[in-house]
Amino acid sequence: METYLIVLIVLIILALTDLVVGVANDAVNFLNSAIGSKVAPRHIVLIVASLGVLIGTLFSSGMMEIARKGIFNPEMFNFSEVMAIFVAVMITDVLLLDFYNTFGIPTSTTVSLISSLLGGSVAISFIKIYQANKNWDLIGSYINITRVSAIFSAILFSVIISFLVGSIIQFISRLIFTFNYEKRFRRYGAIWSALAFTSITYFIFIKGAKGSSFLNDEIINWITNNSSILLGVSVIFWTVVFQLLLWFTKIDILKPIVLVGTFSLALAFAANDLVNFIGVPLAGLSAYQIAANSLNPFEINMAALRESVKANSFLLMLAGFVMIGTLWFNKKARTVTKTEINLGRQFEGYEKFESSALARSIVRIGLNIGNSIKKMFPNKIWKKVNKRFDITKAEYLKYNKKDRPAFDYIRATVNLMVASSLISLATAYKLPLSTTYVTFMVAMATSFADRSWGRDSAVYRVNGVLTVISGWIFTAFIAITISATISFIIYHGGIWAIIFLLIFVMFIIIRSNLLHKKKEKKIAKIEASLIEAEKSFVDGSFKKEIEEYLYNIENIYSAIYSGLCNEKRGKLKKVLKETKELEIQSMTIINKMLYSFQSFDGDSFLNEELNSGKAVIAIGDISSLLKDIAKTAFDHIDNNHSTLTDEQKEDFKQLRNLVSSQITLMVNANKNTSADYEDLSEKINEFKKTLKKLDRNQVQYIKKGSAKIRTNLLFLSILFKTESIINNLNEIYFFFNTLNYHKLSNK
């Protein structure tokens, strides 16, 4: 049993790790509404959520049965087989959740747990059936197929229900209150707030009691039998309280509702999802105690796991403190939260996700359906509806971009109200409902109903939602596969296999933390640059960004020259990645310029001498042209085509020198004087003459037949794209040379 004592310690270590990576992903569930609406400073929100988590752990005892007997039938397995399943489940869970946290994508810890249990138990079942030479259709006696089907069906059904209910409730709420809701809210906000508050606290006082580890059966039965009366009294009581507050005080009653909702969701999360993190290790502890007290510990079957056991309140509280520590200090938790908030924010900004063919198709279908519905009703109705959704009258528009919330208190309250109600219903029937699925789909539904997905951002938001949903499906399949594989390895490799797997897990987590840190720095830089657009344009620091952009252009072009002439495939592949980063840099600069155009008063950027529009397009064109050149060069070498001739290499060298000369001249130009531009104009004319000469050279090479057709086409493509790059560089220089920073800063 000494070996299995080590295995039990491993399970405890994995439980602590799983608590950290799991809470980092699930924090989005209850922090989204409060942080997105900026209802209070972050530390206040975390204090409220921490209290909810701590109390919620005491309500989670009833859910722990899922890990013991919800997926597999324990009487069909012996002690060593069950421990192999449990270790495989925990390793799979840690690896999967850490992967999702690194990329800031919310996934379902419930689906991860259930799928891992299913994969591990199916793998061991197949091994047992094969060794006993029995029929494969006996798998049904090992796995609780009915229970598994019910759980997955409930989870998938909750996705649809969450989106529909969230959309409808938010649409009605916005019709009633509009974005400028302060006046209307004082008239009839009391009853609406009472309904919201009652639904939010429904879980705390009624449904949560069923899974508590400290309430006796008599109290629980009384609460259950009188739930309707308690609900009715709650609505009446809070309607009176809120109405009095609206009449006689200036308190914004939505703020405490959002904070209580955050507390409630945090409690629901801990009650419903704690099983995902420590349910398996606690089941492993029970299995170890059962085996240790038997005469034949290694062969005893685990039928005793079917017995109902209330979890130790001390262990639950200890897990709660670990979860709270993760909330406060884990940076990946912030990344996952930020992803969901950005997908639902009311305003434009940096879009984390790109477009996709499926997202574009969905947006087109949505637009067509919307236009068809619009034709069914008179224009007067649509005008009235549109007036209720007029965002320009929103109160939070008075805040600057940095302090502006992602959405208002109305939407935050609906998020919490709907999510709490659905999670409460699931917990009542002891279904391990995915809190991530529910809260995420409700948040997306309310942002959709609030018209946050405008035509300029819809395709990116939709693709973001599709990415998250596809990640959920991926979670189920990959968890089953990985857990089954690890179970097989542990079954045959024993303790040495477990040690090897633990080292592998440590390596993956360390590596993912380094990757996450790098990604967050890049995103933070982009977002900060957009916020500081006006300031940097005025103080001249924007010029430094342009200089950095120009130097990157020069470095990339030189690297393409070197990689192509020396047939360095690896170097060209690296350069191709760098051009993607250059595209991001160019978009940051463009967004900054556009924000500045909007922010400055007067007609500073409408001056006839300024080529503002051309400069914006030129910045984007250069990065696209460089990417095309890099892709063409890489494909040429990757396909093992003929190299450039010596004459073409010499011509390419001249092109590189032209680009370097122009960039150097632009960077070192003497403080925006007209003489500088005249000097550059002379150089540009010389560049154009050189380009014409190089063009003629290619025709001569073609006549001589000194180069292959593909090589000629490659160089001609590089030549004329380089000419476009030089022309665009000229437009950028002219714009920044003419722009008078001193006048703008004095306005």
XYZ file of C-alpha atoms in Angstrom:
747
model
C 0.000 0.000 0.000
C 3.050 2.265 0.292
C 3.064 2.704 -3.485
C -0.590 3.732 -3.487
C 0.069 6.157 -0.654
C 2.425 7.906 -3.097
C -0.322 7.771 -5.728
C -2.728 9.356 -3.241
C -0.212 12.161 -2.572
C 0.087 12.644 -6.339
C -3.708 12.986 -6.529
C -3.638 15.656 -3.811
C -0.903 17.603 -5.645
C -2.882 17.356 -8.876
C -6.013 18.498 -7.017
C -4.255 21.679 -5.871
C -2.950 22.287 -9.397
C -6.383 21.605 -10.865
C -7.957 24.060 -8.438
C -5.615 26.772 -9.695
C -5.993 26.123 -13.435
C -9.711 25.370 -13.071
C -10.600 28.511 -11.151
C -8.463 30.553 -13.557
C -10.801 29.416 -16.318
C -14.062 29.503 -14.373
C -13.470 32.936 -12.821
C -15.013 34.463 -15.937
C -18.343 32.919 -14.928
C -18.966 35.200 -11.991
C -16.571 38.107 -12.557
C -17.713 38.991 -16.082
C -20.734 41.150 -15.214
C -19.246 43.076 -12.300
C -15.878 43.769 -13.955
C -17.388 44.428 -17.393
C -19.814 47.011 -16.008
C -17.201 48.423 -13.585
C -19.791 48.398 -10.821
C -17.025 48.724 -8.222
C -13.218 48.713 -8.006
C -11.687 45.338 -8.834
C -10.644 44.607 -5.247
C -14.235 45.108 -4.022
C -15.547 42.752 -6.707
C -12.940 40.134 -5.725
C -13.844 40.423 -2.035
C -17.532 39.811 -2.818
C -16.687 36.905 -5.146
C -14.325 35.415 -2.559
C -17.072 35.349 0.063
C -19.386 33.657 -2.433
C -16.770 31.019 -3.260
C -16.041 30.303 0.399
C -19.711 29.812 1.316
C -20.413 27.943 -1.920
C -17.865 25.257 -1.072
C -20.071 24.222 1.863
C -23.005 23.724 -0.528
C -21.058 21.397 -2.835
C -21.157 18.193 -0.839
C -24.078 16.684 -2.756
C -22.334 17.146 -6.100
C -19.299 15.064 -5.043
C -21.182 11.842 -5.831
C -20.642 12.471 -9.559
C -16.928 11.630 -9.323
C -17.581 8.461 -7.247
C -20.378 6.787 -9.169
C -21.863 9.180 -11.714
C -19.902 7.978 -14.763
C -18.685 4.425 -14.095
C -20.061 1.603 -11.967
C -17.464 1.260 -9.157
C -18.380 -2.336 -8.270
C -16.937 -3.455 -11.637
C -13.422 -2.184 -10.818
C -10.813 -3.053 -8.192
C -8.706 -0.601 -6.195
C -5.698 -0.399 -8.527
C -7.929 0.090 -11.599
C -9.913 2.895 -9.963
C -6.720 4.687 -8.905
C -5.356 4.451 -12.468
C -8.567 6.098 -13.728
C -8.450 8.846 -11.103
C -4.808 9.790 -11.779
C -5.433 9.822 -15.549
C -8.469 12.078 -15.070
C -6.560 14.608 -12.973
C -3.569 14.777 -15.336
C -5.881 15.231 -18.328
C -7.871 17.925 -16.562
C -4.783 19.917 -15.568
C -3.278 19.788 -19.073
C -6.501 20.738 -20.855
C -7.494 23.609 -18.588
C -3.995 25.073 -18.577
C -3.996 24.991 -22.393
C -7.259 26.935 -22.576
C -6.116 29.409 -19.920
C -2.940 30.152 -21.854
C -4.954 31.263 -24.886
C -7.623 33.003 -22.794
C -10.511 30.830 -23.988
C -13.241 29.868 -21.501
C -14.029 26.171 -21.541
C -16.130 23.859 -19.411
C -14.461 22.305 -16.387
C -17.545 20.104 -16.045
C -17.226 18.683 -19.550
C -13.502 18.240 -19.012
C -14.097 16.202 -15.836
C -16.942 14.076 -17.190
C -15.171 13.380 -20.487
C -11.948 12.484 -18.690
C -13.804 10.103 -16.351
C -15.553 8.572 -19.341
C -12.344 8.140 -21.347
C -10.373 6.657 -18.465
C -13.080 4.244 -17.335
C -13.831 3.097 -20.902
C -10.117 2.373 -21.497
C -9.796 0.275 -18.322
C -13.126 -1.441 -19.124
C -11.887 -2.478 -22.556
C -8.671 -3.840 -21.018
C -10.683 -5.901 -18.499
C -13.065 -7.214 -21.171
C -10.148 -8.130 -23.464
C -8.207 -9.903 -20.701
C -11.317 -11.850 -19.626
C -12.064 -12.716 -23.283
C -15.658 -11.464 -22.927
C -18.037 -9.820 -25.410
C -17.541 -6.107 -26.068
C -21.226 -5.381 -25.568
C -20.639 -5.797 -21.815
C -19.258 -2.263 -21.755
C -22.709 -1.110 -20.600
C -22.225 -2.900 -17.288
C -19.033 -0.936 -16.604
C -20.189 2.519 -17.699
C -23.269 4.411 -16.493
C -24.353 5.192 -20.061
C -27.794 6.513 -19.090
C -26.315 8.986 -16.636
C -23.609 10.108 -19.090
C -26.198 10.673 -21.829
C -28.404 12.682 -19.466
C -25.488 14.883 -18.380
C -24.291 15.663 -21.912
C -27.855 16.244 -23.110
C -28.518 18.668 -20.256
C -25.302 20.559 -21.009
C -26.000 20.880 -24.746
C -29.627 21.819 -24.108
C -28.488 24.513 -21.666
C -26.482 26.224 -24.429
C -29.593 26.787 -26.549
C -31.829 27.707 -23.624
C -29.250 30.135 -22.201
C -28.929 32.044 -25.468
C -32.677 32.220 -26.114
C -33.650 33.258 -22.580
C -30.781 35.739 -22.307
C -31.673 37.375 -25.642
C -35.367 37.706 -24.835
C -34.923 39.055 -21.301
C -32.275 41.571 -22.400
C -34.339 42.747 -25.392
C -37.377 43.343 -23.190
C -35.288 45.035 -20.497
C -33.696 47.395 -23.019
C -37.058 48.216 -24.584
C -38.330 49.197 -21.168
C -35.362 51.173 -19.873
C -33.295 52.126 -23.001
C -29.600 53.025 -22.643
C -30.522 56.289 -20.944
C -32.353 54.420 -18.186
C -31.984 56.681 -15.128
C -35.360 58.513 -15.368
C -37.384 55.457 -16.371
C -35.747 53.363 -13.705
C -37.032 55.632 -10.942
C -40.592 55.031 -12.151
C -40.799 51.270 -12.448
C -37.331 49.947 -11.629
C -38.341 48.688 -8.184
C -40.430 45.730 -9.364
C -37.854 44.850 -12.054
C -35.048 44.981 -9.484
C -37.070 42.911 -7.016
C -37.588 40.184 -9.616
C -33.902 40.259 -10.512
C -32.781 40.215 -6.888
C -35.141 37.372 -5.996
C -33.991 35.224 -8.921
C -30.355 35.940 -8.043
C -30.802 34.972 -4.375
C -33.025 31.982 -5.250
C -30.064 29.631 -5.260
C -28.564 30.957 -2.020
C -31.630 30.475 0.188
C -33.483 27.608 -1.461
C -31.628 25.407 -3.941
C -28.188 25.703 -2.389
C -29.417 24.226 0.880
C -29.945 20.825 -0.751
C -26.234 20.265 -1.238
C -24.991 21.847 1.968
C -22.749 19.992 4.389
C -23.929 21.831 7.536
C -27.764 22.023 7.368
C -29.827 19.143 8.785
C -32.601 17.416 6.822
C -35.414 19.105 8.769
C -34.288 22.612 7.808
C -33.675 21.588 4.208
C -37.155 20.032 3.903
C -38.820 23.125 5.383
C -37.024 25.396 2.892
C -37.930 23.105 -0.023
C -41.604 22.742 0.929
C -42.089 26.495 1.401
C -40.097 27.718 -1.599
C -43.113 29.299 -3.358
C -44.066 31.300 -0.285
C -40.472 32.430 0.236
C -40.227 33.554 -3.388
C -43.482 35.531 -3.214
C -42.548 37.217 0.061
C -39.117 38.051 -1.345
C -40.540 39.803 -4.428
C -42.999 41.862 -2.365
C -40.469 42.752 0.314
C -37.748 43.859 -2.108
C -40.190 45.793 -4.280
C -41.128 47.921 -1.256
C -37.498 48.342 -0.153
C -36.239 49.313 -3.618
C -39.123 51.697 -4.237
C -38.418 53.512 -0.984
C -34.750 53.761 -1.892
C -35.630 55.181 -5.315
C -38.020 57.761 -3.821
C -36.017 58.971 -0.854
C -32.339 58.347 -1.643
C -29.892 58.780 -4.490
C -28.582 55.221 -4.165
C -28.107 53.389 -7.472
C -29.865 50.159 -6.473
C -28.436 48.293 -9.477
C -24.953 48.398 -7.952
C -25.777 46.256 -4.889
C -27.850 43.950 -7.096
C -24.867 43.341 -9.405
C -22.571 42.761 -6.418
C -25.042 40.366 -4.781
C -25.420 38.672 -8.159
C -21.662 38.254 -8.329
C -21.739 36.726 -4.846
C -24.579 34.420 -5.872
C -22.876 33.227 -9.074
C -19.590 32.701 -7.223
C -21.503 30.621 -4.673
C -23.258 28.679 -7.439
C -19.939 28.104 -9.171
C -18.283 26.726 -6.034
C -21.306 24.564 -5.218
C -21.675 23.176 -8.726
C -18.059 23.064 -9.983
C -15.916 22.234 -6.949
C -16.508 18.578 -7.799
C -14.600 19.191 -11.041
C -11.424 19.979 -9.115
C -11.414 17.903 -5.911
C -14.197 15.342 -6.481
C -11.817 12.800 -8.025
C -9.051 13.161 -5.379
C -11.658 12.835 -2.600
C -12.996 9.711 -4.304
C -9.391 8.454 -4.477
C -9.025 9.082 -0.741
C -12.208 7.077 -0.076
C -10.953 4.247 -2.295
C -7.634 4.195 -0.430
C -9.389 4.047 2.960
C -11.653 1.215 1.751
C -8.672 -0.780 0.436
C -6.520 -0.147 3.534
C -9.223 -1.592 5.794
C -9.641 -4.805 3.744
C -7.750 -8.124 3.862
C -7.019 -8.075 0.117
C -6.595 -4.373 -0.727
C -5.423 -4.752 -4.339
C -8.234 -7.026 -5.499
C -11.185 -5.649 -3.528
C -13.874 -4.141 -5.744
C -14.969 -0.574 -5.163
C -18.689 -1.149 -4.609
C -18.382 0.798 -1.356
C -17.935 3.985 -3.412
C -21.666 3.814 -4.106
C -22.381 4.698 -0.504
C -23.343 8.331 0.082
C -20.694 10.224 2.008
C -20.816 13.874 2.998
C -17.586 15.641 2.237
C -15.500 16.975 5.105
C -16.359 20.655 5.616
C -12.757 21.445 6.564
C -11.440 20.053 3.257
C -14.092 21.975 1.351
C -13.129 25.216 3.114
C -9.448 24.554 2.410
C -10.255 24.136 -1.276
C -12.223 27.375 -1.092
C -9.171 29.292 0.176
C -7.034 27.915 -2.668
C -9.703 29.058 -5.135
C -9.787 32.523 -3.565
C -6.016 32.833 -3.811
C -6.243 31.973 -7.510
C -8.887 34.661 -8.035
C -6.654 37.319 -6.575
C -3.239 36.414 -7.943
C -3.541 34.280 -11.090
C -2.928 36.325 -14.246
C -4.476 33.745 -16.569
C -7.802 34.240 -14.779
C -7.737 37.865 -15.953
C -6.974 36.779 -19.520
C -10.004 34.464 -19.725
C -12.250 37.123 -18.168
C -10.978 39.721 -20.632
C -11.838 37.451 -23.591
C -15.509 37.199 -22.654
C -15.834 40.883 -21.760
C -14.282 41.955 -25.083
C -16.644 39.707 -27.043
C -19.617 41.389 -25.355
C -18.440 44.983 -25.063
C -20.694 47.721 -26.439
C -17.961 49.625 -28.285
C -15.390 49.074 -30.995
C -11.780 48.337 -30.155
C -9.095 45.708 -30.493
C -10.608 42.450 -31.781
C -8.775 39.374 -30.499
C -10.316 37.016 -33.055
C -10.012 37.211 -36.831
C -12.651 36.560 -39.473
C -13.597 33.145 -40.868
C -15.713 31.811 -43.726
C -18.294 30.333 -41.323
C -18.550 33.572 -39.325
C -19.026 35.600 -42.519
C -21.760 33.212 -43.670
C -23.562 33.419 -40.316
C -23.431 37.225 -40.370
C -24.817 37.308 -43.931
C -27.621 34.915 -42.972
C -28.362 37.018 -39.890
C -28.537 40.200 -41.971
C -30.888 38.562 -44.473
C -33.142 37.248 -41.709
C -33.124 40.669 -40.055
C -34.087 42.389 -43.312
C -36.901 39.864 -43.876
C -38.299 40.425 -40.381
C -38.014 44.172 -40.836
C -40.252 44.028 -43.913
C -42.974 42.317 -41.890
C -43.556 45.362 -39.654
C -44.324 49.026 -40.425
C -41.424 51.482 -40.413
C -43.017 53.372 -37.502
C -42.536 50.374 -35.242
C -38.896 49.981 -36.233
C -38.234 53.653 -35.673
C -39.645 53.396 -32.164
C -37.618 50.250 -31.461
C -34.427 51.827 -32.825
C -35.027 54.864 -30.648
C -35.067 52.618 -27.550
C -31.677 51.218 -28.594
C -30.003 54.579 -29.218
C -26.548 54.105 -27.686
C -25.560 57.753 -28.194
C -27.634 58.698 -25.136
C -25.937 56.219 -22.808
C -24.762 57.683 -19.523
C -21.320 56.043 -19.621
C -20.365 57.835 -22.846
C -19.174 60.709 -20.654
C -16.229 58.558 -19.495
C -12.971 58.508 -21.464
C -11.999 55.359 -23.346
C -9.775 54.028 -20.568
C -12.433 54.281 -17.831
C -15.495 53.419 -19.920
C -17.246 50.158 -18.910
C -17.813 47.433 -21.502
C -21.590 47.546 -20.820
C -24.042 49.096 -18.360
C -25.688 47.893 -15.139
C -28.910 46.831 -16.879
C -27.106 44.254 -18.975
C -24.926 43.190 -16.044
C -28.046 42.542 -13.964
C -29.712 40.499 -16.724
C -26.536 38.423 -17.118
C -26.576 37.560 -13.441
C -30.336 37.111 -13.171
C -30.657 34.637 -16.057
C -27.454 32.720 -15.324
C -28.268 32.327 -11.622
C -31.754 31.038 -12.362
C -30.591 28.444 -14.881
C -27.730 27.215 -12.699
C -30.071 26.999 -9.703
C -32.482 24.842 -11.672
C -29.729 22.460 -12.736
C -28.265 22.186 -9.241
C -31.715 21.315 -7.878
C -31.692 18.154 -10.017
C -28.015 17.417 -9.252
C -26.976 17.854 -12.877
C -23.343 19.023 -13.135
C -24.382 21.817 -15.460
C -21.545 23.724 -17.102
C -21.525 27.136 -15.460
C -19.176 28.261 -18.229
C -21.647 27.327 -20.969
C -24.534 29.033 -19.217
C -22.795 32.275 -18.239
C -20.935 32.582 -21.546
C -24.029 32.016 -23.700
C -26.109 34.370 -21.540
C -23.408 37.052 -21.840
C -23.266 36.600 -25.621
C -27.060 36.616 -25.851
C -27.427 39.877 -23.940
C -24.695 41.562 -26.001
C -26.411 40.337 -29.173
C -29.786 41.680 -27.997
C -28.090 44.970 -27.061
C -26.827 45.349 -30.652
C -23.214 45.233 -29.537
C -22.373 43.181 -32.597
C -22.390 45.980 -35.170
C -21.654 45.289 -38.823
C -18.046 46.403 -38.382
C -17.386 43.991 -35.520
C -20.003 41.227 -35.933
C -17.878 38.876 -38.014
C -15.040 38.990 -35.442
C -17.359 38.586 -32.448
C -19.233 35.705 -34.110
C -15.957 34.002 -34.950
C -14.886 34.470 -31.339
C -18.059 32.775 -30.119
C -17.595 29.981 -32.675
C -14.007 29.522 -31.505
C -15.134 29.155 -27.905
C -17.978 26.750 -28.785
C -15.732 24.635 -31.027
C -13.287 24.590 -28.129
C -16.025 23.082 -25.972
C -16.599 20.285 -28.492
C -12.849 19.833 -28.784
C -12.658 19.572 -24.978
C -14.963 16.557 -24.877
C -13.228 14.579 -27.628
C -9.671 15.397 -26.601
C -10.378 14.736 -22.901
C -11.763 11.298 -23.697
C -8.786 10.498 -25.932
C -6.051 11.776 -23.604
C -7.578 10.246 -20.475
C -8.012 6.869 -22.171
C -4.388 6.943 -23.357
C -3.013 7.954 -19.955
C -5.134 5.305 -18.189
C -3.683 2.669 -20.511
C -0.130 3.895 -19.823
C -0.626 3.969 -16.035
C -2.318 0.547 -16.004
C 0.728 -1.046 -17.642
C 3.495 1.316 -16.419
C 2.533 1.710 -12.779
C 4.274 4.219 -10.527
C 7.094 4.936 -12.991
C 4.584 5.950 -15.636
C 2.942 8.304 -13.120
C 6.304 9.918 -12.254
C 7.108 10.425 -15.945
C 3.677 11.950 -16.585
C 4.070 14.325 -13.624
C 7.392 15.598 -15.000
C 5.719 16.077 -18.385
C 2.864 18.056 -16.781
C 5.343 20.333 -14.969
C 7.208 20.994 -18.223
C 3.989 21.864 -20.088
C 2.760 24.243 -17.357
C 6.103 26.099 -17.164
C 6.227 26.434 -20.940
C 2.614 27.618 -21.179
C 3.207 30.279 -18.508
C 6.095 31.708 -20.530
C 3.960 31.699 -23.696
C 1.048 33.368 -21.871
C 3.309 36.112 -20.521
C 4.607 36.841 -24.021
C 1.108 36.973 -25.553
C -0.262 39.233 -22.827
C 2.572 41.723 -23.259
C 1.831 41.971 -26.978
C -1.932 42.476 -26.475
C -1.398 44.957 -23.626
C 0.890 46.987 -25.854
C -1.732 47.156 -28.624
C -4.584 48.106 -26.269
C -2.496 50.698 -24.432
C -1.463 52.303 -27.709
C -5.112 52.741 -28.735
C -6.018 54.336 -25.412
C -3.064 56.733 -25.560
C -3.629 57.634 -29.232
C -4.453 61.327 -28.693
C -1.660 61.922 -26.207
C 1.031 60.271 -28.330
C -0.057 62.198 -31.415
C 0.285 65.469 -29.546
C 3.530 64.874 -27.660
C 5.363 63.528 -30.688
C 5.944 59.991 -29.348
C 3.847 58.714 -32.249
C 6.740 59.652 -34.509
C 8.937 57.161 -32.682
C 6.423 54.422 -33.402
C 6.538 55.299 -37.090
C 10.338 55.169 -36.996
C 10.194 51.732 -35.353
C 7.746 50.623 -38.030
C 10.097 51.862 -40.776
C 13.096 50.074 -39.265
C 11.050 46.842 -39.110
C 10.233 47.269 -42.808
C 13.912 47.667 -43.620
C 14.926 44.641 -41.527
C 12.257 42.403 -43.039
C 13.077 43.443 -46.593
C 16.793 42.803 -46.000
C 15.981 39.396 -44.489
C 13.906 38.479 -47.568
C 16.826 39.469 -49.786
C 19.279 37.399 -47.755
C 16.980 34.379 -47.446
C 16.090 34.264 -51.144
C 19.586 34.861 -52.540
C 21.133 32.282 -50.191
C 18.192 29.838 -50.428
C 17.604 29.881 -46.658
C 14.184 28.274 -46.312
C 14.151 28.515 -42.502
C 14.996 32.202 -42.596
C 12.214 32.938 -45.096
C 9.739 30.996 -42.949
C 10.729 33.102 -39.944
C 10.423 36.312 -41.994
C 6.918 35.276 -43.076
C 5.906 35.127 -39.396
C 7.478 38.532 -38.822
C 5.359 40.040 -41.603
C 2.250 38.958 -39.678
C 3.539 40.863 -36.640
C 4.228 43.830 -38.920
C 0.577 43.715 -40.046
C -0.529 43.925 -36.410
C 1.852 46.849 -35.859
C 0.505 48.634 -38.948
C -3.106 48.142 -37.810
C -2.211 49.563 -34.394
C -0.729 52.666 -36.034
C -3.730 53.019 -38.365
C -6.226 52.695 -35.494
C -4.255 55.256 -33.549
C -4.375 57.704 -36.436
C -8.119 57.195 -36.926
C -8.790 57.650 -33.192
C -6.768 60.862 -33.320
C -8.693 62.117 -36.355
C -11.910 61.622 -34.340
C -10.616 63.127 -31.120
C -9.035 66.400 -32.207
C -11.326 69.398 -32.464
C -11.368 71.510 -35.600
C -10.094 70.613 -39.037
C -6.460 69.881 -38.203
C -6.392 66.779 -40.388
C -8.490 68.284 -43.197
C -5.714 70.639 -44.272
C -5.368 70.655 -48.046
C -1.614 70.138 -47.747
C -2.056 66.940 -45.757
C -2.546 63.559 -47.437
C -4.179 62.052 -44.338
C -6.194 59.379 -46.144
C -3.293 58.326 -48.364
C -0.974 58.033 -45.360
C -3.398 55.712 -43.561
C -3.766 53.436 -46.595
C -0.015 53.550 -47.312
C 0.834 52.193 -43.848
C -1.462 49.219 -44.354
C -0.357 48.615 -47.942
C 3.333 48.354 -47.061
C 2.784 45.541 -44.555
C 0.545 43.686 -47.045
C 3.077 44.102 -49.862
C 5.933 42.852 -47.692
C 3.866 39.862 -46.635
C 3.160 39.064 -50.319
C 6.864 39.330 -51.210
C 7.842 37.094 -48.268
C 5.160 34.520 -49.152
C 6.188 34.463 -52.831
C 9.874 34.082 -51.926
C 9.188 31.346 -49.363
C 6.953 29.367 -51.751
C 9.651 29.597 -54.457
C 12.327 28.114 -52.185
C 9.897 25.697 -50.496
C 9.027 24.231 -53.905
C 12.752 23.878 -54.708
C 12.556 26.090 -57.806
C 15.645 27.505 -59.506
C 17.552 30.178 -57.609
C 18.010 33.750 -58.846
C 20.772 34.329 -61.366
C 23.823 36.339 -60.355
C 22.485 39.315 -62.346
C 19.111 39.135 -60.576
C 20.810 38.868 -57.198
C 22.750 42.037 -58.007
C 19.522 43.775 -59.094
C 17.788 42.615 -55.907
C 20.676 44.087 -53.931
C 20.040 47.441 -55.606
C 16.354 47.201 -54.639
C 17.305 46.503 -51.034
C 19.652 49.492 -51.052
C 16.895 51.711 -52.475
C 14.496 50.765 -49.667
C 17.204 51.192 -47.001
C 18.264 54.576 -48.401
C 14.746 55.947 -48.428
C 13.999 54.758 -44.886
C 17.289 56.158 -43.600
C 16.554 59.494 -45.263
C 13.067 59.578 -43.727
C 14.245 58.707 -40.213
C 17.147 61.141 -40.234
C 15.213 63.991 -41.824
C 15.864 67.356 -40.190
C 12.783 68.409 -38.143
C 10.073 68.823 -40.757
C 11.503 71.471 -43.098
C 10.508 71.856 -46.713
C 14.164 71.426 -47.759
C 14.019 67.875 -46.445
C 11.060 67.024 -48.623
C 12.726 68.598 -51.664
C 15.814 66.506 -50.988
C 13.653 63.403 -50.720
C 11.840 64.293 -53.940
C 15.156 64.326 -55.767
C 16.018 60.964 -54.310
C 12.606 59.587 -55.312
C 13.232 60.585 -58.917
C 16.568 58.768 -58.780
C 14.805 55.719 -57.311
C 12.276 55.718 -60.152
C 15.064 55.855 -62.755
C 16.765 52.898 -61.086
C 13.503 50.931 -61.040
C 13.015 51.524 -64.776
C 16.572 50.348 -65.379
C 15.970 47.170 -63.368
C 12.756 46.587 -65.318
C 14.665 46.787 -68.599
C 17.259 44.413 -67.209
C 14.605 41.760 -66.650
C 13.429 42.019 -70.250
C 17.017 41.496 -71.404
C 17.421 38.450 -69.148
C 14.225 36.986 -70.569
C 15.499 37.519 -74.127
C 18.827 35.872 -73.301
C 17.066 32.997 -71.574
C 19.545 33.251 -68.715
C 16.823 32.668 -66.106
C 13.908 30.271 -65.817
C 10.351 31.521 -66.354
C 9.353 31.013 -62.682
C 12.439 32.902 -61.512
C 11.694 35.786 -63.898
C 8.103 35.967 -62.668
C 9.336 35.911 -59.066
C 11.712 38.816 -59.584
C 9.200 40.880 -61.567
C 6.705 40.448 -58.728
C 9.313 41.576 -56.182
C 10.347 44.497 -58.390
C 6.931 46.072 -58.855
C 5.792 45.430 -55.280
C 8.977 47.126 -54.121
C 8.117 50.092 -56.327
C 4.735 50.297 -54.587
C 6.449 50.113 -51.189
C 8.719 53.036 -52.119
C 5.735 55.114 -53.312
C 3.872 54.399 -50.079
C 6.912 55.339 -48.004
C 6.899 58.667 -49.819
C 3.238 59.266 -48.863
C 3.981 58.505 -45.198
C 6.959 60.840 -45.150
C 5.011 63.669 -46.752
C 2.199 63.362 -44.185
C 4.406 63.420 -41.096
C 6.718 66.034 -42.538
C 3.777 68.406 -43.095
C 1.911 67.734 -39.873
C 2.530 70.495 -37.342
C 2.625 68.869 -33.905
C 3.276 72.136 -32.114
C 0.067 73.748 -33.337
C -1.983 70.686 -32.428
C -0.565 70.552 -28.896
C -1.391 74.224 -28.272
C -5.062 73.862 -29.114
